[in-house]
C-alpha atoms as a printed R data frame, in Angstrom:
    type eleno elety resid chain resno       x      y      z
1   ATOM     1    CA   MET     A     1  -4.182 -7.498 23.082
2   ATOM     2    CA   LYS     A     2  -1.100 -8.921 21.511
3   ATOM     3    CA   THR     A     3   1.044 -6.052 20.346
4   ATOM     4    CA   GLU     A     4   4.670 -7.512 19.641
5   ATOM     5    CA   LYS     A     5   3.778 -7.974 15.933
6   ATOM     6    CA   MET     A     6   1.551 -5.070 15.476
7   ATOM     7    CA   ARG     A     7   2.705 -2.066 13.407
8   ATOM     8    CA   PRO     A     8   1.120  1.234 12.871
9   ATOM     9    CA   LEU     A     9  -0.844  1.983  9.746
10  ATOM    10    CA   VAL     A    10  -0.106  4.971  7.431
11  ATOM    11    CA   GLY     A    11  -3.100  7.287  6.899
12  ATOM    12    CA   VAL     A    12  -3.348 10.173  4.617
13  ATOM    13    CA   GLY     A    13  -5.722 13.166  4.907
14  ATOM    14    CA   VAL     A    14  -6.277 16.337  3.001
15  ATOM    15    CA   MET     A    15  -7.395 19.718  4.015
16  ATOM    16    CA   ILE     A    16  -9.368 21.146  1.003
17  ATOM    17    CA   LYS     A    17 -10.448 24.794  1.217
18  ATOM    18    CA   ASN     A    18 -12.894 26.535 -1.023
19  ATOM    19    CA   LYS     A    19 -12.663 30.117 -2.441
20  ATOM    20    CA   ASP     A    20 -14.156 31.397  1.001
21  ATOM    21    CA   GLY     A    21 -11.521 29.748  3.049
22  ATOM    22    CA   GLN     A    22 -13.776 27.082  4.275
23  ATOM    23    CA   VAL     A    23 -12.650 23.393  4.801
24  ATOM    24    CA   LEU     A    24 -14.385 20.298  3.506
25  ATOM    25    CA   LEU     A    25 -15.443 17.839  6.244
26  ATOM    26    CA   GLY     A    26 -17.327 14.543  6.013
27  ATOM    27    CA   LEU     A    27 -19.471 12.850  8.697
28  ATOM    28    CA   ARG     A    28 -17.785  9.273  9.117
29  ATOM    29    CA   LYS     A    29 -20.031  6.192  8.892
30  ATOM    30    CA   SER     A    30 -17.434  3.595  8.878
31  ATOM    31    CA   PRO     A    31 -16.709  2.023 12.442
32  ATOM    32    CA   HIS     A    32 -13.352  3.698 12.869
33  ATOM    33    CA   GLY     A    33 -14.555  7.158 13.915
34  ATOM    34    CA   GLN     A    34 -18.013  6.608 13.217
35  ATOM    35    CA   GLY     A    35 -20.139  9.843 13.823
36  ATOM    36    CA   THR     A    36 -17.043 12.232 13.736
37  ATOM    37    CA   TRP     A    37 -16.335 14.762 11.127
38  ATOM    38    CA   SER     A    38 -13.148 14.304  9.077
39  ATOM    39    CA   PHE     A    39 -11.239 15.576  6.216
40  ATOM    40    CA   PRO     A    40 -11.058 13.223  3.096
41  ATOM    41    CA   GLY     A    41  -8.423 10.593  3.305
42  ATOM    42    CA   GLY     A    42  -7.586  6.857  3.723
43  ATOM    43    CA   HIS     A    43  -4.784  4.576  3.748
44  ATOM    44    CA   LEU     A    44  -1.464  4.595  1.812
45  ATOM    45    CA   GLU     A    45  -1.225  1.440 -0.398
46  ATOM    46    CA   PHE     A    46   1.866 -0.369 -0.910
47  ATOM    47    CA   GLY     A    47   3.946  1.245 -3.645
48  ATOM    48    CA   GLU     A    48   1.953  4.332 -3.702
49  ATOM    49    CA   THR     A    49   3.372  7.809 -2.975
50  ATOM    50    CA   MET     A    50   1.618  9.811 -0.274
51  ATOM    51    CA   GLU     A    51   0.672 12.597 -2.722
52  ATOM    52    CA   THR     A    52  -0.673  9.984 -5.159
53  ATOM    53    CA   ALA     A    53  -2.691  8.433 -2.276
54  ATOM    54    CA   ILE     A    54  -4.187 11.532 -1.304
55  ATOM    55    CA   ILE     A    55  -5.254 12.575 -4.607
56  ATOM    56    CA   ARG     A    56  -6.886  9.144 -5.128
57  ATOM    57    CA   GLU     A    57  -8.542  9.066 -1.920
58  ATOM    58    CA   ALA     A    58  -9.997 12.695 -2.439
59  ATOM    59    CA   LYS     A    59 -11.205 11.714 -5.868
60  ATOM    60    CA   GLU     A    60 -12.646  8.417 -4.611
61  ATOM    61    CA   GLU     A    61 -14.477  9.882 -1.779
62  ATOM    62    CA   THR     A    62 -15.538 13.397 -2.867
63  ATOM    63    CA   GLY     A    63 -15.358 13.350 -6.678
64  ATOM    64    CA   LEU     A    64 -12.915 16.467 -6.270
65  ATOM    65    CA   ASP     A    65  -9.821 16.901 -8.289
66  ATOM    66    CA   ILE     A    66  -6.968 18.201 -6.104
67  ATOM    67    CA   SER     A    67  -3.315 19.363 -6.844
68  ATOM    68    CA   GLU     A    68  -0.512 21.482 -5.627
69  ATOM    69    CA   LEU     A    69  -0.243 19.617 -2.422
70  ATOM    70    CA   GLU     A    70   1.659 21.070  0.618
71  ATOM    71    CA   LEU     A    71   2.540 18.831  3.545
72  ATOM    72    CA   VAL     A    72   1.217 20.481  6.705
73  ATOM    73    CA   SER     A    73   0.998 17.632  9.295
74  ATOM    74    CA   LEU     A    74   2.717 14.547 10.736
75  ATOM    75    CA   ALA     A    75   0.952 12.938 13.777
76  ATOM    76    CA   ASP     A    76   0.572  9.745 15.768
77  ATOM    77    CA   GLU     A    77  -3.152  8.900 15.883
78  ATOM    78    CA   MET     A    78  -3.210  6.620 19.086
79  ATOM    79    CA   GLY     A    79  -6.715  7.407 20.700
80  ATOM    80    CA   SER     A    80  -7.738  3.807 19.501
81  ATOM    81    CA   LEU     A    81  -4.903  1.766 20.868
82  ATOM    82    CA   GLU     A    82  -7.336 -0.392 22.761
83  ATOM    83    CA   GLN     A    83  -8.905 -1.447 19.604
84  ATOM    84    CA   GLY     A    84  -5.588 -2.228 18.002
85  ATOM    85    CA   LYS     A    85  -5.222  0.821 15.967
86  ATOM    86    CA   HIS     A    86  -2.405  3.092 15.744
87  ATOM    87    CA   TYR     A    87  -1.994  5.461 12.663
88  ATOM    88    CA   VAL     A    88   0.806  7.672 11.553
89  ATOM    89    CA   ASN     A    89  -1.197 10.297  9.767
90  ATOM    90    CA   VAL     A    90   0.411 12.508  7.025
91  ATOM    91    CA   GLY     A    91  -1.835 15.658  6.261
92  ATOM    92    CA   PHE     A    92  -1.742 17.759  3.235
93  ATOM    93    CA   LEU     A    93  -3.297 21.166  2.140
94  ATOM    94    CA   ALA     A    94  -4.699 21.047 -1.400
95  ATOM    95    CA   ASN     A    95  -3.863 24.405 -2.968
96  ATOM    96    CA   THR     A    96  -5.882 23.739 -6.000
97  ATOM    97    CA   VAL     A    97  -9.202 22.158 -6.203
98  ATOM    98    CA   SER     A    98 -11.766 21.585 -8.975
99  ATOM    99    CA   GLY     A    99 -15.186 19.968 -9.165
100 ATOM   100    CA   GLU     A   100 -18.242 19.809 -6.719
101 ATOM   101    CA   ALA     A   101 -17.964 17.834 -3.521
102 ATOM   102    CA   LYS     A   102 -20.384 14.726 -3.652
103 ATOM   103    CA   ILE     A   103 -20.818 11.554 -1.677
104 ATOM   104    CA   MET     A   104 -18.977  8.996 -3.633
105 ATOM   105    CA   GLU     A   105 -18.873  6.335 -0.920
106 ATOM   106    CA   PRO     A   106 -22.231  6.408  0.980
107 ATOM   107    CA   GLU     A   107 -21.268  3.382  3.027
108 ATOM   108    CA   LYS     A   108 -18.462  5.459  4.527
109 ATOM   109    CA   CYS     A   109 -19.746  8.975  4.576
110 ATOM   110    CA   GLU     A   110 -23.032 10.470  5.242
111 ATOM   111    CA   GLU     A   111 -22.385 13.914  4.060
112 ATOM   112    CA   TRP     A   112 -19.786 16.571  2.965
113 ATOM   113    CA   GLN     A   113 -20.087 20.095  4.226
114 ATOM   114    CA   TRP     A   114 -17.917 23.155  4.185
115 ATOM   115    CA   PHE     A   115 -17.040 24.918  7.514
116 ATOM   116    CA   ASN     A   116 -15.002 27.959  8.884
117 ATOM   117    CA   LEU     A   117 -12.012 26.829 10.504
118 ATOM   118    CA   GLU     A   118 -13.279 28.869 13.581
119 ATOM   119    CA   LYS     A   119 -16.475 27.207 13.674
120 ATOM   120    CA   LEU     A   120 -16.092 23.427 13.250
121 ATOM   121    CA   PRO     A   121 -18.788 20.823 14.200
122 ATOM   122    CA   GLU     A   122 -18.324 18.327 16.933
123 ATOM   123    CA   PRO     A   123 -17.029 15.915 17.427
124 ATOM   124    CA   ILE     A   124 -13.942 15.906 15.075
125 ATOM   125    CA   PHE     A   125 -12.060 12.675 14.294
126 ATOM   126    CA   GLU     A   126  -8.780 12.493 16.031
127 ATOM   127    CA   GLY     A   127  -6.555 12.502 12.970
128 ATOM   128    CA   THR     A   128  -8.309 15.492 11.407
129 ATOM   129    CA   ALA     A   129  -8.148 17.484 14.910
130 ATOM   130    CA   LEU     A   130  -4.374 16.745 14.906
131 ATOM   131    CA   MET     A   131  -3.978 17.973 11.393
132 ATOM   132    CA   ILE     A   132  -5.855 21.250 12.139
133 ATOM   133    CA   LYS     A   133  -3.805 21.818 15.268
134 ATOM   134    CA   ASN     A   134  -0.562 21.345 13.378
135 ATOM   135    CA   TYR     A   135  -1.709 23.575 10.477
136 ATOM   136    CA   LEU     A   136  -2.911 26.429 12.719
137 ATOM   137    CA   SER     A   137   0.384 26.227 14.785
138 ATOM   138    CA   LYS     A   138   2.470 25.997 11.764
139 ATOM   139    CA   LYS     A   139   4.290 22.957 13.435
140 ATOM   140    CA   ILE     A   140   4.353 20.047 11.207
141 ATOM   141    CA   TYR     A   141   4.752 17.547 13.966
142 ATOM   142    CA   GLN     A   142   2.670 17.345 17.383
143 ATOM   143    CA   ASN     A   143   1.029 14.643 19.065
144 ATOM   144    CA   LYS     A   144  -1.513 15.820 21.433
145 ATOM   145    CA   ILE     A   145  -4.896 17.369 20.416
């Protein structure tokens, strides 16, 4: 694989908690991470702030309106380097959420479910696993799951 001109992409993700403290996870259908559970998220677009990107992605994917974002994770997602994918993931916690989660992009997500952080489904998407680890350890930046 040719790497001298390749650069990492910026991914954004958000941990959304309900009033019971459960987190929202979606079962991925897209080729990158297919069959894994992940937080809502996507790519940072040119000229877009990270907060604007995650608010947009959450609305596009789940129909939820989120606000009062808190930065909880920075991580290098490098588990798919052999496929030419390296992401710098920026993870937020949404402290305010309104609406009901629904499948807005059925080609990308099979279902949304709420889970306790202590009882998560398997397998977890690499970027989501890194964000959970950083959030629970209260360290914003760590690289290993």
